Amino acid sequence: MSTPSVNRPSGRSPNQLRPVSITRSFTKHAEGSVLISFGDTKVLCTASVLEKVPPHKKGSGEGWVTAEYGMLPRSTHTRSDREAARGKQTGRTQEIQRLIGRALRSVFNLAALGERTIHLDCDVLQADGGTRTAAITGAYIAARDAVNGLLKSGALNKDPIIDSVAAISVGIYEGVPVLDLDYPEDSSCDTDMNVVMTGKGGMIELQGTAEGAAFSREELNSLLNLAEQGIQELTALQIDALKVSTLH
Amino acid sequence: MSTPSVNRPSGRSPNQLRPVSITRSFTKHAEGSVLISFGDTKVLCTASVLEKVPPHKKGSGEGWVTAEYGMLPRSTHTRSDREAARGKQTGRTQEIQRLIGRALRSVFNLAALGERTIHLDCDVLQADGGTRTAAITGAYIAARDAVNGLLKSGALNKDPIIDSVAAISVGIYEGVPVLDLDYPEDSSCDTDMNVVMTGKGGMIELQGTAEGAAFSREELNSLLNLAEQGIQELTALQIDALKVSTLH
Amino acid sequence: MSTPSVNRPSGRSPNQLRPVSITRSFTKHAEGSVLISFGDTKVLCTASVLEKVPPHKKGSGEGWVTAEYGMLPRSTHTRSDREAARGKQTGRTQEIQRLIGRALRSVFNLAALGERTIHLDCDVLQADGGTRTAAITGAYIAARDAVNGLLKSGALNKDPIIDSVAAISVGIYEGVPVLDLDYPEDSSCDTDMNVVMTGKGGMIELQGTAEGAAFSREELNSLLNLAEQGIQELTALQIDALKVSTLH
Amino acid sequence: MSTPSVNRPSGRSPNQLRPVSITRSFTKHAEGSVLISFGDTKVLCTASVLEKVPPHKKGSGEGWVTAEYGMLPRSTHTRSDREAARGKQTGRTQEIQRLIGRALRSVFNLAALGERTIHLDCDVLQADGGTRTAAITGAYIAARDAVNGLLKSGALNKDPIIDSVAAISVGIYEGVPVLDLDYPEDSSCDTDMNVVMTGKGGMIELQGTAEGAAFSREELNSLLNLAEQGIQELTALQIDALKVSTLH
Amino acid sequence: MSTPSVNRPSGRSPNQLRPVSITRSFTKHAEGSVLISFGDTKVLCTASVLEKVPPHKKGSGEGWVTAEYGMLPRSTHTRSDREAARGKQTGRTQEIQRLIGRALRSVFNLAALGERTIHLDCDVLQADGGTRTAAITGAYIAARDAVNGLLKSGALNKDPIIDSVAAISVGIYEGVPVLDLDYPEDSSCDTDMNVVMTGKGGMIELQGTAEGAAFSREELNSLLNLAEQGIQELTALQIDALKVSTLH
Amino acid sequence: MSTPSVNRPSGRSPNQLRPVSITRSFTKHAEGSVLISFGDTKVLCTASVLEKVPPHKKGSGEGWVTAEYGMLPRSTHTRSDREAARGKQTGRTQEIQRLIGRALRSVFNLAALGERTIHLDCDVLQADGGTRTAAITGAYIAARDAVNGLLKSGALNKDPIIDSVAAISVGIYEGVPVLDLDYPEDSSCDTDMNVVMTGKGGMIELQGTAEGAAFSREELNSLLNLAEQGIQELTALQIDALKVSTLH
């Protein structure tokens, strides 16, 4: 793909990801704990193994994978209200945590997991665009670490994870499709799309929204090409990160 | 497009919409009031004109368009809890009402609307799959009626609506892309996608989810072709419905 | 009773009901589903059969009958807040749904119902005064249809319903007792009373409130005479409506 | 009225009130503070003068009278949940506080009160049936004391109270109409009615409910006769209590 | 200790408690019911015996002691919002009820109590400073009465209460340490400390806060000396109050 | 002070703090952002400058300092419920955030701050005992950085901070007073005390609780001696940390 020219605020080329960093075992209590950065966006993803399942799975022999998402009040440019103090989660928060849960479930064989829950908590320490895509990409590694612990301890003897999963945003900035929007780009782009794909290249979730002008099938195809490339790079980074042995 | 063969529970061919019916002025108080049916799915969409705007628009000279969504407790096969009694809206409800709001705002020139709000209420009287797509399609007509009232009364002298908008679901049922999923199809299909487009053919929102298996770019393209065709039919039905003069 | 002369906004004579219409099987999922209109007041009453009882009835061998009430946000002249969005039901809503529940329980033999619940949902699609009386009158028919289903299927072999029940409002408008207040009458009348009676003529509930001036025993008696007559008419209409066979 | 014979658990005759005691200035901060007992039912009624009105009265030149009601958790035989801890008031609580508010407003000239609020708090210290009727009867005295303070200080120079108000319960116990039900009577009586009347004998509110069997017009008339007599006695007790000067 | 000279608003000497009055069996339903006054501060403390324990004690063989606290809306100089109406308890309320619970648990042998709960409700009828200290001091007597009932009935044959407990406030008013702050003193003192001690003289809880200026170790010691003396006086008053036999 | 011998689980001597680390500018958006560790306890403290004050300070010319506290769900050994999902903050959370707010306000001259708010958010990333003391100690540095920014920008020309503040826990472990309890020590110690002091050595807040056995004045004095020493060390560490220039 020839990359068209555009002046991104970040100075990146249209198909360039932000620097990604992945720190496993960032905190010590969780069965999986990953600090992931997409540039200045930093999300702490923990995976907790709970030996229980929600009511709709009780007695089914199957497990469950679910997620919660939150932003620290001053992870953003101006302070946001603390959701715990307001007494409820915003619609945006609920939308995102439902997305993360669906994305992670898509790579799990719930029967092989047995009647337990992998509970993913994705907390944004610093926000600069793309918090949900960083959360999904990091939550996979945390889930992988938690499941590895279950395999090592003998609680599981068959791997319930059937593929890896990662996510990236794409958008049309000043008429040009670009990869991995940061906050200044996200605020001023016309179309914003989040794409979730597996390591094997299957599409899991697609959420595209025209912010200003409607978009065409042609633009959609360009965006999806960019997203596919980005996900392949993220998948490689996930594999690399998981190669390192940790003390956990 | 050659339509592949599949035994849909409804007996419809893959690219066939359910019968659509649109009743304007269904209730008498709202500035726009539309009962829309996609088969057995029945949604009452009302548009209220409020001479105020939310805080983030105060003093901006611009108006606002927003939506709320609800299901009557026994609109579904088994009774669901009443959200007002439980004391909060589910994440699903919030996701849907945010989607309806964005879809309708995409065809409004908020500056031309002036500092007033078009508040859309979409209440499901009977559910059989596709409630959000019926809601968007009907809400457009209710909004159109409400704005026509403002134009007729002289409150507005320039039309703030710049295009029409409609929505439809598509999915992969037993390996075949099909249009406008009803509840039995929705429950057992592999991929489920909601598509929002304008009358002029621009894409506004795309939400695709792999329920069982991941989907490919090729499948995505087939689904989008189906959706485009369905939206064109819905757009024609909207135009027809709005031709009828009502006593309202 | 000689009917005194008064200019009701509706043009009705003092002892005249609004036109009543009753549509059974209005929606398809509920075991009973009735759309009832008292003039421009339209309430959808559904009866759901739940094979469980609330905690205070568990193990008692008895069933339960309960009701919930809601108004669609734009069922009223000006849009009201959606209770699900505000996060709680108003005192008025709770008062009305408790009244409907008591009224319906009064004609049920709970022991004969067995350990199951008839859950009535009364949702106001359009409000023009008298929503609670229409709700009770319609809910009886929905309950009757639901119980008929249980009898037909053999789940019950003895009818747990011991009488019919209906309700009507009466008030003093410009000094004259009148029957079945619509919204303009209700807003400007001095005394407002809701009366619930059984088909056999027993009084179940009486709620009278002096809005402006206190009322006398004599006025009370005139109001009760009017209410008795109105309930008799409603009872006849209920019987007629139930004679029609439906496909449900 | 010849009083029929019945064995009330309390040993009272059918038309006999429980002993009533009224203590003014029971607490020191409120502008009116009355501890009222109907037998073992003890309610603390305070009247607070607030120099503001709710939004719907702002700028109207009129005042407002409103009430709140609560039961201490162990005012009852078995401990009830604390409403503040549960996070919401029950439907019963809301029904009662709305009733108290309407009853008190019925004897106020809101225009003469000016743009201020009389806020009545009725808190049940000990419950033994009839808490709402004791609350209304005591709240009137608290309101009277608060208004007397406004007249004495010159904040008001015309009395906004146009009549007194009191309330009593009546019911059919073992087939006999009886006055002022205590808890054991209330639990086992067939019909339960609360009556609110002014000192001049006008009816303000009537709430009758058939608990077991429906009731007839004849029974209703007997109950109302009893209630009228009881209210007259309570009115005399209110007058007596207000004759005593307090240090407040 | 020589008592330094200070002009307390109350005219009391620095080490002088307000008059304390204790009325047992103030209400009739609770297993223990104590109205305690520290001057104009009046708190109703009830102890309820519940034959169940919270989840974390189920199956442990041990009991639980817990407390709830509330203020009647007009117990204060100006009316406070009713917490039940606002839908949540303030942080101050929660802090106080947690303190009361800890204080009472400190004198209980939970194993000897068996799997039951002593639930203390402390409701402020009139506030004039020191409501939490009066609540703890009165709750002990209510708990003692409730436990005596269990011993008398044979439900318990070993006393689970191992010591008495009382509480008092101390503060630095115009530079002088003073005992038992009333509201005017509390509002203008520099340091405010609440001290909870057992009858045997052990310290249970110490909560000191510098309101204006920081305080020194020397000042702290003077305050603790005062508090010890006050608690000894309260302990003697508790013993006296419990000597009286009640009809309860 | 001769340090008695005890086998702390951590191997520390009785008067030894855990290693403390302080990272300023940990996140980029907040006006002050400090990650502080007391051993394995890690708290992110941010200070936000808001150009508004709460209602009770409006028009006073004075500013405000307040705090909120939260724990990430998996900061603890076993996952805790997310407070935002549960819809309310626990009593413990409210107690701690009120303590942090009071502690920080004690070193501010609110008049010199002007009508603005310093909002401190203390979020626990990893918990191992002493989260509230770490939060206060870190929040001071964050507040200092935020105020330095206001002084540098000229928004303030007089420093509103009048002293530094820090906090530490002390307790009696196996009969020996020890400094800075970690989680295993905190869980099994008899008395637990949190002490807040200023850099100049004034006491700000003292919260001591007997967990198992009551404590004596002598033990209290030993604990306070330890706390004073610990606070002096923390004060020195705060000064060192603030000497480093940051890029922020």
CSV table of C-alpha atoms in Angstrom, one decimal, chain C residues 88-96 98-99 102 106 193 198 201-217 220-222 224-225 228, chain D residues 88-96 98-99 102 106 193 198 201-217 220-222 224-225 228:
chain,number,residue,atom,x,y,z
C,88,LYS,CA,-35.9,5.8,40.6
C,89,GLN,CA,-39.7,5.7,40.4
C,90,THR,CA,-41.6,8.7,41.7
C,91,GLY,CA,-43.9,8.5,44.7
C,92,ARG,CA,-46.9,8.8,42.3
C,93,THR,CA,-45.8,5.8,40.3
C,94,GLN,CA,-45.3,3.7,43.4
C,95,GLU,CA,-48.7,4.7,44.8
C,96,ILE,CA,-50.4,3.8,41.5
C,98,ARG,CA,-49.5,-0.5,44.7
C,99,LEU,CA,-53.2,0.4,44.1
C,102,ARG,CA,-54.2,-4.5,45.7
C,106,SER,CA,-58.9,-8.6,45.8
C,193,MET,CA,-62.0,10.4,43.7
C,198,THR,CA,-66.0,-5.7,41.8
C,201,GLY,CA,-70.8,-4.5,43.4
C,202,GLY,CA,-68.5,-4.7,46.4
C,203,MET,CA,-66.3,-1.7,47.1
C,204,ILE,CA,-62.6,-2.5,47.1
C,205,GLU,CA,-60.8,0.8,47.3
C,206,LEU,CA,-61.9,4.4,47.7
C,207,GLN,CA,-59.4,7.3,47.4
C,208,GLY,CA,-60.9,10.7,47.6
C,209,THR,CA,-58.9,13.9,47.8
C,210,ALA,CA,-60.2,17.5,48.2
C,211,GLU,CA,-58.0,19.5,45.8
C,212,GLY,CA,-59.4,22.9,46.5
C,213,ALA,CA,-62.3,23.0,49.0
C,214,ALA,CA,-63.2,20.2,51.5
C,215,PHE,CA,-66.2,18.0,50.5
C,216,SER,CA,-69.3,17.0,52.4
C,217,ARG,CA,-70.9,13.7,53.1
C,220,LEU,CA,-69.5,12.1,48.7
C,221,ASN,CA,-72.7,10.2,48.3
C,222,SER,CA,-73.4,11.7,44.9
C,224,LEU,CA,-70.3,7.2,44.9
C,225,ASN,CA,-73.6,6.9,43.1
C,228,GLU,CA,-71.3,2.7,40.9
D,88,LYS,CA,-34.3,4.5,49.1
D,89,GLN,CA,-37.7,5.1,50.7
D,90,THR,CA,-40.3,2.4,50.3
D,91,GLY,CA,-43.5,2.9,48.4
D,92,ARG,CA,-45.4,2.9,51.7
D,93,THR,CA,-43.2,5.7,53.1
D,94,GLN,CA,-43.7,7.8,50.0
D,95,GLU,CA,-47.5,7.3,50.0
D,96,ILE,CA,-47.8,8.4,53.7
D,98,ARG,CA,-47.6,12.6,50.3
D,99,LEU,CA,-50.8,12.1,52.2
D,102,ARG,CA,-51.8,17.1,51.1
D,106,SER,CA,-55.5,21.8,52.6
D,193,MET,CA,-60.0,3.3,56.2
D,198,THR,CA,-60.9,19.7,59.0
D,201,GLY,CA,-66.1,19.2,59.5
D,202,GLY,CA,-65.1,19.2,55.8
D,203,MET,CA,-63.7,16.0,54.3
D,204,ILE,CA,-60.2,16.3,53.0
D,205,GLU,CA,-59.1,12.8,52.2
D,206,LEU,CA,-60.6,9.3,52.3
D,207,GLN,CA,-58.6,6.2,51.8
D,208,GLY,CA,-60.5,3.0,52.2
D,209,THR,CA,-59.2,-0.5,51.3
D,210,ALA,CA,-60.9,-3.8,51.5
D,211,GLU,CA,-58.3,-6.1,53.0
D,212,GLY,CA,-60.3,-9.3,52.9
D,213,ALA,CA,-63.9,-9.0,51.7
D,214,ALA,CA,-65.3,-6.1,49.7
D,215,PHE,CA,-67.4,-3.6,51.7
D,216,SER,CA,-70.8,-2.1,51.1
D,217,ARG,CA,-72.1,1.4,51.0
D,220,LEU,CA,-68.9,2.7,54.5
D,221,ASN,CA,-71.5,5.0,56.0
D,222,SER,CA,-71.1,3.5,59.5
D,224,LEU,CA,-67.6,7.5,58.2
D,225,ASN,CA,-69.9,8.2,61.1
D,228,GLU,CA,-66.5,12.0,62.1
